[in-house]
Amino acid sequence: MDLIFSFISRMISAFFIAYIIYLIAARRPKVPIIVLGIWTLFSLIEWLGVARLGLEPARLVVTFLLRVMPNVAALVIFAYATGALRLGSRVRRARMPRISTDVSTLYKDRLWLFSAITGGLVSALTGYLFIEGFMRMVILVVSLLVVFVSLWRLWVIARIKEEKVIVFVGRQKDRIYAYDIASGTFKVTIRDFFTNQDYIVDPIGEALIEEGPRVFARHHLYWIATGDAIDMTTQPLQPHASLSYQDHLDTFEKYHYKLVTFKVVGTGRAELVKSITIR
């Protein structure tokens, strides 16, 4: 039972470390996958050093399962969860990161960050108690870094006072609709704010708007790029007159997903601060 607990705790810790790096890297899976790969390589090298000591085969197998396989399992699970690895008739690499059509809310992000803090602390404690040598230092440094970064992310999220879904309708984003996300909502799906299944609703990005000192709003952006006159009166969405970043709507394109930061200036209009293309 202790072996199973140790394996699972290490795997979960490695996964959460990768996930936090994933968030820091603007949801690009390549960076955390490289970090996990290097971590796995170091653990394998350390195990090979242990193997040279001439231990019993049974102990070598147990050591391999506890030191190497948790990182391998975390790497495979993370790569699959982020779309960097697809499982079909055969395992193959995806050509581009998979973007979920669901909204990852502030509440969900907080839960992930609290879990990452817990995982980082467990990983640091496990490394301190059960790991020796160079890997102990690596695990402690990375785990504590995850804890500090997660705390910083929680502080950033605490400054976001408003969260909405914004839906553009029309080939030129002619009409704008909004859906308020209630505090404590874990996840929002497209069917929560648009129930007409005759049209494709594409996620095109996320906008973070600095509206004042330490006050932010977060908009999850979707686009129904059609020339049809869709009846929106029966939808949970509400008409929205305009946006502070109205002049920058061309930044968001079909088949691409961007993370964009805006800052509202004295005129009430927003200036583009940063734009990151995820897909």
PDB file of N, CA and C in Angstrom, residues 120-176:
ATOM      1  N   GLY A 120       2.392  20.351  -4.984  1.00  0.00           N
ATOM      2  CA  GLY A 120       3.763  20.818  -4.849  1.00  0.00           C
ATOM      3  C   GLY A 120       4.321  20.565  -3.460  1.00  0.00           C
ATOM      4  N   LEU A 121       3.482  20.805  -2.434  1.00  0.00           N
ATOM      5  CA  LEU A 121       3.926  20.562  -1.061  1.00  0.00           C
ATOM      6  C   LEU A 121       4.143  19.074  -0.805  1.00  0.00           C
ATOM      7  N   VAL A 122       3.217  18.242  -1.319  1.00  0.00           N
ATOM      8  CA  VAL A 122       3.367  16.785  -1.168  1.00  0.00           C
ATOM      9  C   VAL A 122       4.622  16.304  -1.889  1.00  0.00           C
ATOM     10  N   SER A 123       4.837  16.844  -3.091  1.00  0.00           N
ATOM     11  CA  SER A 123       6.021  16.462  -3.859  1.00  0.00           C
ATOM     12  C   SER A 123       7.302  16.865  -3.130  1.00  0.00           C
ATOM     13  N   ALA A 124       7.314  18.077  -2.580  1.00  0.00           N
ATOM     14  CA  ALA A 124       8.497  18.536  -1.845  1.00  0.00           C
ATOM     15  C   ALA A 124       8.748  17.669  -0.618  1.00  0.00           C
ATOM     16  N   LEU A 125       7.665  17.337   0.107  1.00  0.00           N
ATOM     17  CA  LEU A 125       7.808  16.499   1.299  1.00  0.00           C
ATOM     18  C   LEU A 125       8.279  15.095   0.932  1.00  0.00           C
ATOM     19  N   THR A 126       7.692  14.540  -0.141  1.00  0.00           N
ATOM     20  CA  THR A 126       8.090  13.204  -0.598  1.00  0.00           C
ATOM     21  C   THR A 126       9.554  13.188  -1.021  1.00  0.00           C
ATOM     22  N   GLY A 127       9.951  14.212  -1.776  1.00  0.00           N
ATOM     23  CA  GLY A 127      11.339  14.284  -2.208  1.00  0.00           C
ATOM     24  C   GLY A 127      12.303  14.410  -1.041  1.00  0.00           C
ATOM     25  N   TYR A 128      11.914  15.204  -0.050  1.00  0.00           N
ATOM     26  CA  TYR A 128      12.782  15.408   1.113  1.00  0.00           C
ATOM     27  C   TYR A 128      12.935  14.135   1.943  1.00  0.00           C
ATOM     28  N   LEU A 129      11.838  13.360   2.072  1.00  0.00           N
ATOM     29  CA  LEU A 129      11.852  12.183   2.940  1.00  0.00           C
ATOM     30  C   LEU A 129      12.380  10.923   2.264  1.00  0.00           C
ATOM     31  N   PHE A 130      12.100  10.786   0.951  1.00  0.00           N
ATOM     32  CA  PHE A 130      12.360   9.498   0.307  1.00  0.00           C
ATOM     33  C   PHE A 130      13.401   9.540  -0.810  1.00  0.00           C
ATOM     34  N   ILE A 131      13.770  10.729  -1.276  1.00  0.00           N
ATOM     35  CA  ILE A 131      14.720  10.822  -2.388  1.00  0.00           C
ATOM     36  C   ILE A 131      16.059  11.324  -1.867  1.00  0.00           C
ATOM     37  N   GLU A 132      17.121  10.838  -2.465  1.00  0.00           N
ATOM     38  CA  GLU A 132      18.453  11.266  -2.065  1.00  0.00           C
ATOM     39  C   GLU A 132      19.224  11.798  -3.261  1.00  0.00           C
ATOM     40  N   GLY A 133      20.281  12.511  -2.973  1.00  0.00           N
ATOM     41  CA  GLY A 133      21.174  12.963  -4.024  1.00  0.00           C
ATOM     42  C   GLY A 133      20.640  14.149  -4.813  1.00  0.00           C
ATOM     43  N   PHE A 134      21.062  14.217  -6.072  1.00  0.00           N
ATOM     44  CA  PHE A 134      20.751  15.359  -6.929  1.00  0.00           C
ATOM     45  C   PHE A 134      19.255  15.496  -7.184  1.00  0.00           C
ATOM     46  N   MET A 135      18.554  14.343  -7.327  1.00  0.00           N
ATOM     47  CA  MET A 135      17.118  14.394  -7.615  1.00  0.00           C
ATOM     48  C   MET A 135      16.333  15.022  -6.473  1.00  0.00           C
ATOM     49  N   ARG A 136      16.820  14.851  -5.232  1.00  0.00           N
ATOM     50  CA  ARG A 136      16.132  15.496  -4.108  1.00  0.00           C
ATOM     51  C   ARG A 136      16.140  17.012  -4.292  1.00  0.00           C
ATOM     52  N   MET A 137      17.292  17.564  -4.668  1.00  0.00           N
ATOM     53  CA  MET A 137      17.394  19.008  -4.868  1.00  0.00           C
ATOM     54  C   MET A 137      16.493  19.462  -6.012  1.00  0.00           C
ATOM     55  N   VAL A 138      16.483  18.694  -7.119  1.00  0.00           N
ATOM     56  CA  VAL A 138      15.647  19.049  -8.267  1.00  0.00           C
ATOM     57  C   VAL A 138      14.177  19.071  -7.875  1.00  0.00           C
ATOM     58  N   ILE A 139      13.729  18.013  -7.183  1.00  0.00           N
ATOM     59  CA  ILE A 139      12.322  17.918  -6.795  1.00  0.00           C
ATOM     60  C   ILE A 139      11.948  19.041  -5.837  1.00  0.00           C
ATOM     61  N   LEU A 140      12.805  19.336  -4.876  1.00  0.00           N
ATOM     62  CA  LEU A 140      12.513  20.406  -3.920  1.00  0.00           C
ATOM     63  C   LEU A 140      12.416  21.758  -4.615  1.00  0.00           C
ATOM     64  N   VAL A 141      13.372  22.053  -5.485  1.00  0.00           N
ATOM     65  CA  VAL A 141      13.378  23.351  -6.171  1.00  0.00           C
ATOM     66  C   VAL A 141      12.151  23.496  -7.062  1.00  0.00           C
ATOM     67  N   VAL A 142      11.876  22.476  -7.881  1.00  0.00           N
ATOM     68  CA  VAL A 142      10.742  22.552  -8.805  1.00  0.00           C
ATOM     69  C   VAL A 142       9.425  22.602  -8.044  1.00  0.00           C
ATOM     70  N   SER A 143       9.288  21.781  -7.001  1.00  0.00           N
ATOM     71  CA  SER A 143       8.040  21.735  -6.234  1.00  0.00           C
ATOM     72  C   SER A 143       7.760  23.065  -5.549  1.00  0.00           C
ATOM     73  N   LEU A 144       8.769  23.629  -4.922  1.00  0.00           N
ATOM     74  CA  LEU A 144       8.576  24.918  -4.249  1.00  0.00           C
ATOM     75  C   LEU A 144       8.336  26.038  -5.255  1.00  0.00           C
ATOM     76  N   LEU A 145       8.955  25.938  -6.425  1.00  0.00           N
ATOM     77  CA  LEU A 145       8.693  26.921  -7.478  1.00  0.00           C
ATOM     78  C   LEU A 145       7.232  26.855  -7.911  1.00  0.00           C
ATOM     79  N   VAL A 146       6.701  25.636  -8.033  1.00  0.00           N
ATOM     80  CA  VAL A 146       5.290  25.465  -8.386  1.00  0.00           C
ATOM     81  C   VAL A 146       4.393  26.099  -7.327  1.00  0.00           C
ATOM     82  N   VAL A 147       4.730  25.900  -6.059  1.00  0.00           N
ATOM     83  CA  VAL A 147       3.933  26.484  -4.974  1.00  0.00           C
ATOM     84  C   VAL A 147       3.931  28.006  -5.064  1.00  0.00           C
ATOM     85  N   PHE A 148       5.096  28.607  -5.244  1.00  0.00           N
ATOM     86  CA  PHE A 148       5.185  30.070  -5.300  1.00  0.00           C
ATOM     87  C   PHE A 148       4.481  30.628  -6.539  1.00  0.00           C
ATOM     88  N   VAL A 149       4.648  29.966  -7.680  1.00  0.00           N
ATOM     89  CA  VAL A 149       3.984  30.423  -8.903  1.00  0.00           C
ATOM     90  C   VAL A 149       2.471  30.294  -8.767  1.00  0.00           C
ATOM     91  N   SER A 150       2.010  29.218  -8.149  1.00  0.00           N
ATOM     92  CA  SER A 150       0.572  29.033  -7.949  1.00  0.00           C
ATOM     93  C   SER A 150       0.001  30.115  -7.046  1.00  0.00           C
ATOM     94  N   LEU A 151       0.740  30.465  -6.001  1.00  0.00           N
ATOM     95  CA  LEU A 151       0.293  31.549  -5.122  1.00  0.00           C
ATOM     96  C   LEU A 151       0.227  32.869  -5.883  1.00  0.00           C
ATOM     97  N   TRP A 152       1.207  33.095  -6.748  1.00  0.00           N
ATOM     98  CA  TRP A 152       1.195  34.315  -7.564  1.00  0.00           C
ATOM     99  C   TRP A 152      -0.002  34.324  -8.502  1.00  0.00           C
ATOM    100  N   ARG A 153      -0.299  33.179  -9.127  1.00  0.00           N
ATOM    101  CA  ARG A 153      -1.454  33.089 -10.021  1.00  0.00           C
ATOM    102  C   ARG A 153      -2.762  33.323  -9.262  1.00  0.00           C
ATOM    103  N   LEU A 154      -2.846  32.832  -8.048  1.00  0.00           N
ATOM    104  CA  LEU A 154      -4.039  33.073  -7.234  1.00  0.00           C
ATOM    105  C   LEU A 154      -4.207  34.560  -6.957  1.00  0.00           C
ATOM    106  N   TRP A 155      -3.095  35.241  -6.721  1.00  0.00           N
ATOM    107  CA  TRP A 155      -3.155  36.687  -6.489  1.00  0.00           C
ATOM    108  C   TRP A 155      -3.628  37.412  -7.744  1.00  0.00           C
ATOM    109  N   VAL A 156      -3.152  36.968  -8.913  1.00  0.00           N
ATOM    110  CA  VAL A 156      -3.587  37.580 -10.173  1.00  0.00           C
ATOM    111  C   VAL A 156      -5.077  37.350 -10.383  1.00  0.00           C
ATOM    112  N   ILE A 157      -5.537  36.129 -10.174  1.00  0.00           N
ATOM    113  CA  ILE A 157      -6.948  35.796 -10.373  1.00  0.00           C
ATOM    114  C   ILE A 157      -7.839  36.584  -9.418  1.00  0.00           C
ATOM    115  N   ALA A 158      -7.340  36.839  -8.210  1.00  0.00           N
ATOM    116  CA  ALA A 158      -8.133  37.589  -7.234  1.00  0.00           C
ATOM    117  C   ALA A 158      -8.439  39.003  -7.721  1.00  0.00           C
ATOM    118  N   ARG A 159      -7.673  39.517  -8.674  1.00  0.00           N
ATOM    119  CA  ARG A 159      -7.890  40.870  -9.199  1.00  0.00           C
ATOM    120  C   ARG A 159      -8.941  40.898 -10.306  1.00  0.00           C
ATOM    121  N   ILE A 160      -9.369  39.736 -10.785  1.00  0.00           N
ATOM    122  CA  ILE A 160     -10.388  39.681 -11.841  1.00  0.00           C
ATOM    123  C   ILE A 160     -11.765  39.751 -11.192  1.00  0.00           C
ATOM    124  N   LYS A 161     -12.470  40.828 -11.438  1.00  0.00           N
ATOM    125  CA  LYS A 161     -13.749  41.079 -10.778  1.00  0.00           C
ATOM    126  C   LYS A 161     -14.954  40.720 -11.648  1.00  0.00           C
ATOM    127  N   GLU A 162     -14.720  40.441 -12.932  1.00  0.00           N
ATOM    128  CA  GLU A 162     -15.845  40.164 -13.832  1.00  0.00           C
ATOM    129  C   GLU A 162     -15.429  39.101 -14.841  1.00  0.00           C
ATOM    130  N   GLU A 163     -16.322  38.155 -15.092  1.00  0.00           N
ATOM    131  CA  GLU A 163     -16.046  37.101 -16.070  1.00  0.00           C
ATOM    132  C   GLU A 163     -17.287  36.882 -16.932  1.00  0.00           C
ATOM    133  N   LYS A 164     -17.083  36.931 -18.250  1.00  0.00           N
ATOM    134  CA  LYS A 164     -18.199  36.799 -19.186  1.00  0.00           C
ATOM    135  C   LYS A 164     -17.812  35.940 -20.376  1.00  0.00           C
ATOM    136  N   VAL A 165     -18.845  35.407 -21.014  1.00  0.00           N
ATOM    137  CA  VAL A 165     -18.702  34.843 -22.349  1.00  0.00           C
ATOM    138  C   VAL A 165     -19.174  35.902 -23.332  1.00  0.00           C
ATOM    139  N   ILE A 166     -18.376  36.200 -24.334  1.00  0.00           N
ATOM    140  CA  ILE A 166     -18.747  37.141 -25.388  1.00  0.00           C
ATOM    141  C   ILE A 166     -18.867  36.365 -26.699  1.00  0.00           C
ATOM    142  N   VAL A 167     -20.014  36.495 -27.348  1.00  0.00           N
ATOM    143  CA  VAL A 167     -20.260  35.787 -28.608  1.00  0.00           C
ATOM    144  C   VAL A 167     -20.466  36.806 -29.722  1.00  0.00           C
ATOM    145  N   PHE A 168     -19.674  36.675 -30.776  1.00  0.00           N
ATOM    146  CA  PHE A 168     -19.834  37.513 -31.969  1.00  0.00           C
ATOM    147  C   PHE A 168     -20.645  36.736 -33.002  1.00  0.00           C
ATOM    148  N   VAL A 169     -21.600  37.424 -33.620  1.00  0.00           N
ATOM    149  CA  VAL A 169     -22.446  36.807 -34.643  1.00  0.00           C
ATOM    150  C   VAL A 169     -22.306  37.608 -35.930  1.00  0.00           C
ATOM    151  N   GLY A 170     -22.111  36.912 -37.035  1.00  0.00           N
ATOM    152  CA  GLY A 170     -21.960  37.582 -38.327  1.00  0.00           C
ATOM    153  C   GLY A 170     -20.561  37.406 -38.881  1.00  0.00           C
ATOM    154  N   ARG A 171     -20.457  37.507 -40.195  1.00  0.00           N
ATOM    155  CA  ARG A 171     -19.151  37.295 -40.827  1.00  0.00           C
ATOM    156  C   ARG A 171     -18.135  38.368 -40.440  1.00  0.00           C
ATOM    157  N   GLN A 172     -18.621  39.559 -40.083  1.00  0.00           N
ATOM    158  CA  GLN A 172     -17.739  40.651 -39.674  1.00  0.00           C
ATOM    159  C   GLN A 172     -17.870  40.953 -38.179  1.00  0.00           C
ATOM    160  N   LYS A 173     -18.364  39.971 -37.420  1.00  0.00           N
ATOM    161  CA  LYS A 173     -18.602  40.160 -35.977  1.00  0.00           C
ATOM    162  C   LYS A 173     -19.555  41.338 -35.754  1.00  0.00           C
ATOM    163  N   ASP A 174     -20.628  41.375 -36.561  1.00  0.00           N
ATOM    164  CA  ASP A 174     -21.532  42.531 -36.555  1.00  0.00           C
ATOM    165  C   ASP A 174     -22.298  42.689 -35.246  1.00  0.00           C
ATOM    166  N   ARG A 175     -22.717  41.568 -34.673  1.00  0.00           N
ATOM    167  CA  ARG A 175     -23.519  41.633 -33.451  1.00  0.00           C
ATOM    168  C   ARG A 175     -22.753  40.999 -32.292  1.00  0.00           C
ATOM    169  N   ILE A 176     -22.965  41.575 -31.118  1.00  0.00           N
ATOM    170  CA  ILE A 176     -22.247  41.121 -29.926  1.00  0.00           C
ATOM    171  C   ILE A 176     -23.258  40.735 -28.847  1.00  0.00           C
TER     172      ILE A 176
END
